[in-house]
Amino acid sequence: MVDSPRYTPKLANQLEKLGGARYMFLTHIDDVADHRKWAERLKCERIIHSGDVEDITADVEWKLTGNGPWNIGTDFELIHTPGHTEVICLLYKPLKALFTGDHVAKSEESDDLNLFLMYSKQSVDVQLDSIRKLLDFNFEWFLPGHGYRIRYEDVYAKNSAIEALLADYTN
Ligand SMILES: [Zn+2]
C-alpha cells in the first residue's frame, strides 16, 4: 500500500480479499491520516524516512536514514527526494512506475511536470537536485499523491520531460 487512505472496514475487507498488504509505504509525513489503523488491521510494516518522523509517525516500523536508494526485494526501490519534505519515491520496477507522493506531478494545464514549489518545505535547489536524481532511474509512469498521473512513451521521453523542467528553473 502506498500512503494511507482513510480507513474504512469496507475498504479493509476488499484489500484483504485481494491478499492484504505486507508493507505500507509512506512517501512523506502528509496524508498519513489512518496509518496506525491500517497497520493494525493488515499487519503490514510501515516505512517512512526518519526525517519525516514526528509524533504522529513515531511508531512506524521502518525509519530509513541517509540518502538511499534502498531496495525491498528485487521489485521495489526507494529513492530519497527531499524538497517538499523528506519525501521518498517508490519505484515499482515491473511496471516502471514511480509513486512520487507530493514530490512531482503533472500540471493541470499541460503535460509538463510541476514541482509544486509553493508547498515545498526545503530549498528550491534541494528539490531540483532531487528531480535530477530521477534521471538515473528506469521508469515511465509518474503516479503522484494528488493531481494527474503521467505515462511517458519510454524512459527517454521521461528524461526529456525532467530536463525541460530543470531548464525552466535554471534559466
Ligand atoms: Zn505533502
PDB file of C-alpha atoms and ligand atoms in Angstrom, residues 27-31 84-85 87 101-103 119 121 146, ligand 1:
ATOM      1  CA  THR A  27       6.003   8.715   0.844  1.00  0.00           C
ATOM      2  CA  HIS A  28       6.086  11.523   3.406  1.00  0.00           C
ATOM      3  CA  ILE A  29       4.575  12.991   6.552  1.00  0.00           C
ATOM      4  CA  ASP A  30       1.437  14.458   4.913  1.00  0.00           C
ATOM      5  CA  ASP A  31      -1.543  12.289   4.114  1.00  0.00           C
ATOM      6  CA  HIS A  84       8.541  19.035  -0.312  1.00  0.00           C
ATOM      7  CA  THR A  85       9.503  17.203   2.926  1.00  0.00           C
ATOM      8  CA  VAL A  87       9.943  12.566   0.565  1.00  0.00           C
ATOM      9  CA  GLY A 101       3.980  11.388  -3.152  1.00  0.00           C
ATOM     10  CA  ASP A 102       3.882  15.175  -3.414  1.00  0.00           C
ATOM     11  CA  HIS A 103       7.352  15.448  -4.948  1.00  0.00           C
ATOM     12  CA  TYR A 119       4.295  23.716  -0.846  1.00  0.00           C
ATOM     13  CA  LYS A 121       9.436  22.924   2.966  1.00  0.00           C
ATOM     14  CA  HIS A 146      -2.540  14.364  -5.799  1.00  0.00           C
TER      15      HIS A 146
HETATM   16 ZN    ZN B   1       2.601  16.678   1.093  1.00  0.00          ZN
END
